[in-house]
XYZ file of C-alpha atoms in Angstrom:
447
model
C 7.131 16.575 29.899
C 8.691 14.450 26.711
C 10.658 10.960 26.490
C 13.536 11.633 24.820
C 14.257 8.922 22.184
C 17.038 6.653 23.109
C 17.881 6.285 19.279
C 20.604 7.350 16.831
C 18.111 9.726 14.360
C 16.940 11.763 17.626
C 19.703 12.083 18.480
C 21.217 13.491 15.328
C 18.613 15.776 15.135
C 18.645 17.414 18.803
C 22.765 18.177 17.786
C 21.628 19.965 15.256
C 18.781 21.883 16.937
C 21.697 22.477 19.251
C 24.291 23.711 16.869
C 21.474 26.711 15.308
C 21.011 27.600 18.942
C 24.564 27.955 19.817
C 24.728 30.551 16.503
C 22.094 32.259 18.115
C 19.545 31.470 15.826
C 15.757 29.741 16.745
C 15.011 25.939 16.167
C 13.029 23.330 17.259
C 11.520 20.376 16.635
C 9.253 20.765 14.284
C 5.412 19.064 13.388
C 4.472 14.972 13.314
C 7.858 14.739 15.219
C 6.056 16.534 18.045
C 3.515 15.124 17.917
C 4.424 11.885 17.687
C 6.297 12.282 20.834
C 3.772 13.523 22.646
C 1.352 10.062 22.188
C 4.751 8.506 23.301
C 5.503 7.093 19.676
C 9.040 7.218 18.557
C 9.094 9.178 15.257
C 10.073 8.042 11.456
C 11.749 11.481 10.910
C 13.157 14.466 12.285
C 12.040 18.044 11.050
C 13.449 20.769 12.066
C 11.743 24.515 11.469
C 14.457 27.272 12.530
C 14.943 31.480 11.826
C 17.813 30.551 10.012
C 18.448 31.537 6.098
C 19.298 28.347 4.163
C 22.227 29.593 2.939
C 23.084 30.340 7.333
C 22.264 26.171 7.710
C 24.864 25.395 4.703
C 27.342 27.527 6.571
C 26.817 25.871 9.647
C 27.117 21.895 8.898
C 29.530 20.083 7.210
C 27.353 17.869 5.221
C 24.664 19.320 3.340
C 21.797 19.065 0.417
C 19.467 21.463 -0.546
C 16.603 18.646 -0.913
C 13.913 21.974 -1.717
C 15.840 25.371 -1.572
C 13.819 27.047 -2.502
C 11.125 26.298 -0.301
C 13.689 26.889 2.425
C 14.823 23.041 3.466
C 18.006 22.147 3.374
C 19.179 18.134 4.303
C 21.523 18.009 7.281
C 23.569 14.807 7.484
C 24.913 14.331 10.965
C 26.206 10.356 12.638
C 24.779 8.911 9.853
C 20.920 10.744 9.225
C 19.480 12.670 7.588
C 17.390 15.168 9.510
C 15.074 18.024 6.958
C 16.146 21.452 7.892
C 13.403 24.114 7.397
C 13.610 27.852 7.438
C 10.438 29.866 9.002
C 8.189 30.402 6.041
C 5.137 31.490 4.408
C 3.321 31.031 1.069
C 0.819 32.198 -1.406
C -0.919 31.322 -4.342
C -1.288 27.643 -5.102
C -2.339 27.941 -8.353
C -1.746 24.169 -9.356
C -2.997 22.515 -5.708
C 0.336 22.073 -4.946
C 3.671 24.526 -4.846
C 2.876 28.444 -3.640
C 3.303 30.600 -5.778
C 5.884 32.523 -3.361
C 7.394 31.773 -0.489
C 9.302 34.178 2.063
C 10.644 33.812 5.039
C 8.809 34.318 8.359
C 8.594 33.995 11.802
C 7.200 31.534 13.869
C 3.773 32.575 14.230
C 4.037 32.376 10.410
C 5.746 29.138 10.455
C 2.524 27.824 12.039
C -0.130 29.254 10.289
C 1.187 27.424 6.708
C 1.006 23.847 8.643
C -1.836 21.757 7.447
C -3.417 20.268 10.495
C -3.386 21.413 14.508
C -1.670 18.580 15.237
C 1.004 18.934 13.222
C 2.019 22.329 14.097
C 4.018 22.095 16.963
C 7.567 23.067 17.912
C 9.530 20.762 20.081
C 12.637 23.172 22.455
C 14.534 19.727 23.604
C 17.580 21.592 25.544
C 14.213 23.269 28.148
C 11.200 20.519 27.385
C 8.928 23.282 26.455
C 6.307 23.227 23.249
C 5.344 25.390 21.535
C 1.936 25.772 20.617
C -0.251 28.718 18.495
C -2.225 25.934 17.096
C -4.811 24.583 19.493
C -2.757 20.849 18.626
C -1.739 19.786 21.993
C -6.338 20.510 22.992
C -6.777 18.277 19.655
C -4.254 15.779 20.205
C -6.167 15.291 24.278
C -9.711 15.806 22.113
C -8.619 13.201 19.683
C -9.208 15.501 16.623
C -7.737 16.615 13.175
C -8.394 19.364 12.518
C -7.375 21.509 9.974
C -5.215 25.761 10.698
C -6.938 28.149 9.812
C -9.771 28.001 7.308
C -9.990 24.367 6.194
C -11.270 24.958 2.532
C -8.213 27.577 2.397
C -5.522 24.733 3.626
C -7.171 22.088 1.259
C -7.515 24.075 -1.725
C -3.736 24.889 -1.429
C -2.490 21.383 -1.435
C -4.947 19.048 -2.781
C -3.397 16.016 -1.158
C -4.592 17.554 2.746
C -7.183 15.727 1.283
C -6.691 12.744 1.566
C -3.631 13.316 3.999
C -5.695 13.613 6.823
C -7.868 10.744 6.548
C -4.356 8.468 6.592
C -4.030 10.929 10.120
C -7.065 9.633 11.725
C -7.149 6.365 11.177
C -3.514 5.640 12.512
C -4.357 7.956 14.763
C -8.281 6.891 15.550
C -8.957 10.569 15.966
C -12.145 12.432 14.977
C -11.899 14.829 11.772
C -13.577 17.978 13.333
C -16.945 18.871 11.557
C -15.815 21.760 9.729
C -12.320 19.794 8.596
C -15.132 16.992 7.631
C -17.392 19.553 5.772
C -15.053 21.325 3.986
C -13.473 17.791 2.860
C -17.026 16.699 2.012
C -17.607 19.498 0.277
C -14.446 19.367 -1.744
C -13.649 16.174 -2.068
C -13.202 16.646 -6.255
C -10.128 18.250 -5.502
C -9.045 14.156 -4.696
C -8.777 13.426 -8.184
C -6.194 16.239 -9.473
C -3.505 14.922 -6.909
C -1.155 13.792 -9.191
C -0.586 10.003 -9.620
C 2.574 9.927 -8.592
C 1.863 12.083 -5.180
C -1.432 9.863 -4.818
C 0.693 5.947 -5.068
C 3.138 8.049 -2.228
C -0.006 8.482 0.247
C -2.095 5.260 -0.950
C 0.993 2.804 0.028
C 1.094 4.973 3.573
C -2.776 4.404 4.001
C -2.812 0.996 2.803
C 0.201 0.060 4.825
C -1.140 1.528 7.752
C -2.604 0.678 11.011
C -5.867 0.896 9.898
C -6.504 0.498 6.705
C -9.573 -0.283 6.578
C -11.208 2.764 9.067
C -8.986 4.780 6.483
C -11.081 3.299 3.431
C -15.054 3.339 5.716
C -13.418 7.348 6.849
C -13.013 8.481 2.785
C -16.574 6.335 1.562
C -18.670 8.616 4.362
C -17.481 11.831 2.962
C -17.322 10.768 -0.946
C -12.805 10.435 -1.319
C -12.829 6.632 -2.622
C -14.747 6.227 -5.257
C -13.146 9.977 -6.662
C -10.194 7.844 -6.427
C -11.285 4.098 -6.952
C -13.933 4.886 -9.349
C -14.545 1.869 -10.181
C -15.357 1.285 -6.572
C -18.799 2.930 -7.378
C -20.763 0.329 -8.958
C -19.990 -2.601 -6.159
C -22.709 -0.336 -4.062
C -25.684 -1.643 -4.244
C -24.289 -5.108 -6.087
C -26.338 -7.593 -3.985
C -23.897 -11.037 -4.026
C -25.857 -14.969 -2.817
C -26.615 -14.804 0.926
C -25.417 -18.120 1.486
C -21.821 -16.891 0.099
C -22.268 -13.329 1.375
C -23.918 -13.054 4.212
C -22.284 -9.413 4.741
C -23.720 -7.697 2.035
C -22.654 -5.603 -1.161
C -19.531 -6.704 -3.262
C -18.682 -2.708 -1.865
C -19.126 -4.055 1.737
C -17.095 -7.549 1.310
C -14.511 -6.060 -0.321
C -14.053 -2.966 2.928
C -14.111 -6.305 4.758
C -11.990 -8.098 3.076
C -8.702 -5.316 3.203
C -10.229 -5.057 7.315
C -9.370 -9.072 7.450
C -6.049 -8.315 6.659
C -4.649 -6.651 9.960
C -2.713 -3.959 10.068
C 0.478 -2.591 8.241
C -0.222 -5.324 5.535
C 1.593 -5.655 2.497
C 1.184 -2.894 -0.259
C 0.436 -5.432 -2.698
C -2.147 -7.528 -0.734
C -3.854 -4.774 0.347
C -4.201 -3.513 -3.276
C -5.701 -7.022 -4.492
C -7.632 -7.430 -1.372
C -8.854 -4.071 -2.532
C -9.479 -4.945 -6.368
C -10.008 -8.481 -6.127
C -13.885 -8.124 -6.636
C -14.434 -5.043 -8.937
C -15.123 -7.218 -12.175
C -18.257 -8.643 -10.557
C -20.931 -5.713 -11.611
C -19.538 -6.194 -14.551
C -20.323 -9.572 -14.675
C -23.643 -9.259 -13.037
C -24.677 -6.610 -15.798
C -23.708 -9.610 -18.249
C -25.158 -12.206 -16.842
C -28.245 -11.240 -14.341
C -27.957 -10.219 -10.639
C -25.444 -12.218 -7.469
C -24.304 -14.021 -10.967
C -20.937 -13.207 -11.223
C -19.137 -15.707 -13.958
C -15.338 -14.506 -15.379
C -15.176 -11.638 -12.555
C -12.088 -12.907 -11.733
C -10.812 -12.407 -15.111
C -12.731 -8.875 -15.950
C -11.374 -7.648 -12.706
C -7.631 -8.632 -13.267
C -8.231 -6.043 -16.750
C -9.994 -3.085 -14.748
C -6.897 -4.097 -11.764
C -4.376 -2.901 -14.941
C -5.961 0.025 -15.275
C -5.861 1.165 -12.279
C -2.474 0.445 -11.528
C -1.647 1.406 -14.271
C -3.259 5.141 -13.460
C -1.309 5.292 -10.196
C 1.654 4.206 -12.466
C 2.766 0.897 -10.247
C 5.441 -0.052 -11.126
C 5.395 -3.373 -13.557
C 6.600 -6.222 -11.271
C 4.013 -4.877 -9.005
C 1.440 -4.568 -11.402
C 2.079 -7.739 -12.803
C 1.136 -9.171 -9.495
C -1.770 -7.685 -8.339
C -3.481 -8.551 -12.029
C -2.114 -11.611 -11.112
C -3.584 -12.603 -7.921
C -7.332 -10.404 -8.669
C -7.572 -13.279 -12.169
C -6.921 -16.219 -9.729
C -8.258 -15.515 -6.375
C -10.971 -17.913 -6.649
C -8.315 -20.259 -7.793
C -8.001 -22.275 -4.348
C -12.601 -22.926 -3.393
C -10.995 -26.337 -5.817
C -7.818 -26.798 -4.301
C -9.736 -30.312 -2.577
C -9.700 -31.414 -6.878
C -6.747 -30.508 -7.395
C -4.191 -33.280 -8.868
C -0.693 -32.680 -6.664
C 1.032 -31.774 -9.966
C -1.379 -28.801 -9.960
C -0.846 -27.886 -6.636
C 3.374 -27.533 -6.865
C 3.040 -26.091 -10.283
C 1.124 -23.235 -7.968
C 3.686 -24.023 -4.452
C 6.570 -21.944 -6.344
C 4.619 -19.057 -8.009
C 6.437 -16.366 -6.084
C 2.501 -15.078 -5.601
C 1.619 -17.861 -3.272
C 1.646 -16.925 -0.057
C 0.300 -13.452 -1.422
C -2.841 -16.058 -2.964
C -3.398 -18.136 0.091
C -3.670 -14.602 2.312
C -6.051 -13.205 -0.890
C -8.321 -16.220 -0.764
C -8.034 -16.527 3.829
C -9.508 -13.120 4.329
C -11.519 -13.338 1.045
C -13.597 -16.576 2.893
C -13.253 -14.387 6.112
C -15.522 -11.611 4.729
C -17.991 -14.079 3.684
C -19.140 -17.373 4.165
C -16.099 -17.649 6.896
C -15.501 -21.197 5.458
C -11.649 -22.632 5.292
C -11.323 -26.112 4.301
C -9.623 -24.724 1.028
C -7.564 -23.610 2.731
C -6.881 -25.698 4.721
C -6.672 -28.535 2.447
C -3.859 -26.354 0.954
C -2.104 -25.892 3.848
C -1.896 -29.559 4.674
C -0.967 -30.713 1.410
C 2.340 -28.131 1.884
C 3.433 -29.327 5.023
C 3.342 -32.992 3.343
C 5.214 -32.394 1.120
C 9.314 -30.972 0.795
C 11.095 -28.982 -1.187
C 12.549 -31.626 -3.234
C 8.511 -33.200 -4.299
C 6.844 -29.514 -5.306
C 10.210 -28.911 -6.964
C 12.587 -31.530 -7.933
C 14.982 -30.695 -10.917
C 14.067 -31.515 -14.728
C 14.850 -34.799 -15.642
C 15.441 -33.874 -19.588
C 15.860 -30.375 -21.612
C 14.830 -30.150 -25.481
C 18.410 -30.372 -25.649
C 17.853 -34.058 -25.190
C 15.200 -34.722 -27.407
C 17.377 -32.740 -29.912
C 19.720 -35.418 -29.831
C 17.709 -37.620 -29.881
C 16.155 -36.561 -33.843
C 13.244 -34.092 -32.977
C 12.987 -31.050 -34.064
C 13.269 -27.810 -32.196
C 9.198 -26.480 -32.079
C 6.423 -25.921 -30.581
C 5.736 -29.854 -30.068
C 9.409 -30.224 -28.189
C 7.969 -27.762 -25.749
C 4.764 -29.683 -25.679
C 6.632 -32.964 -24.870
C 8.907 -30.862 -22.579
C 5.582 -29.694 -20.382
C 3.848 -33.657 -20.194
C 7.020 -34.953 -18.779
C 6.962 -32.084 -15.753
C 3.463 -33.548 -15.299
C 4.205 -37.014 -15.140
C 7.370 -35.788 -13.004
C 5.510 -34.015 -10.291
C 2.683 -35.998 -10.512
C 5.436 -39.003 -8.842
C 4.675 -41.016 -12.131
C 8.361 -40.702 -13.606
C 11.184 -40.084 -11.060
C 14.382 -41.199 -13.218
C 15.984 -40.067 -16.459
C 15.808 -43.023 -17.993
C 11.744 -43.177 -17.502
C 11.288 -39.486 -18.374
C 13.241 -40.339 -21.756
C 11.051 -43.153 -22.145
C 8.107 -41.009 -21.827
C 9.047 -37.951 -23.988
C 9.385 -41.043 -26.631
C 6.059 -42.480 -26.504
C 4.340 -38.598 -26.085
C 5.921 -37.707 -28.971
C 4.667 -40.202 -30.993
C 1.272 -39.762 -29.898
C 1.265 -36.094 -31.124
C 3.390 -37.090 -34.308
C 6.321 -34.380 -33.316
C 8.511 -33.957 -35.891
C 11.866 -36.145 -36.772
C 14.979 -33.862 -38.267
């Protein structure tokens, strides 16, 4: 017996199934939502499979949207919730490795055979609480297996994204991948690189922010998929590190362990930064010798930018990821930093993510946390007013005193701000006096 969720979304889906059945059509909750319900989890989305055609579905409900009309999919709105209703169908020919060349409306048995994995090929009638299983999905749920429906190679050739989705389900559910499905994944690994950037990005967002991102990465690596998606990581394998700082192993081992230290359901930007933070080490080592990595942060930031561009990440995420990679070693010298330096860092929008990256980087290597503790202690000691006090003077103040606009004014204001953050000046009069002295020292031009 499946426990019916007490949620508006479920009740909307159940009402849609009921309405379709009242009109004489077959209708079931289908796919991943049935899998989750059988596992006792609340589904994020509900999908319905039906014998009704898209035109018949649209005729039964007041608010619908044809989200995939060519594939027989209609979005039905009920009680403010959107539920996808798909007509039973069969698909043939996938010349682009993504879309079927032709779609035909079909019977339930054929609809089940076109789906990806057995655990996603289940149907449930909420009225009678009966599960229809034509592909062995319930058995695989009990055995904790991810298994492709039918011929695994055919399933993956139809849609190359399924290669990556296999690892998402295996990691999320902590399931094993069936031996024949594993064999096909390994054989077809090159197809993973042919997935479009937009679809790959979407799937990586799910994997890297899910329950076990590091487990998914390890599984992908085991079957030769990971470095198809991130070829930059290939050089990390066998790139040795100093034992005193990295007893855990080479750069690749450290990288995956760093992602693992993030814990479940991390932020996507943080996960990407963890995955890419040391990709510059192999190139730095080639330039400077074994186990030596000068400027690997800068090299890594440049490489991370190319990865983000390849995945077509938004500009803001790309900039933050690259900033984190470039500065991921910055806090190791925190105890030597002036208060003004720390204050500037504290007001950076990415400070919390940078601190977390330092934390997991340390946990995944030598395990020393003194620099993190020092930064946190400093942060606790300072009020918000101390960290980011209002500026005491601006460019207009200096122009009014006869200084010409230009780069010199910027240097003066930056130096005065530094003195303010260090606590050396605390009011406007002192700031103006300091500005005059600095202007004299650098020979700032007057009008």
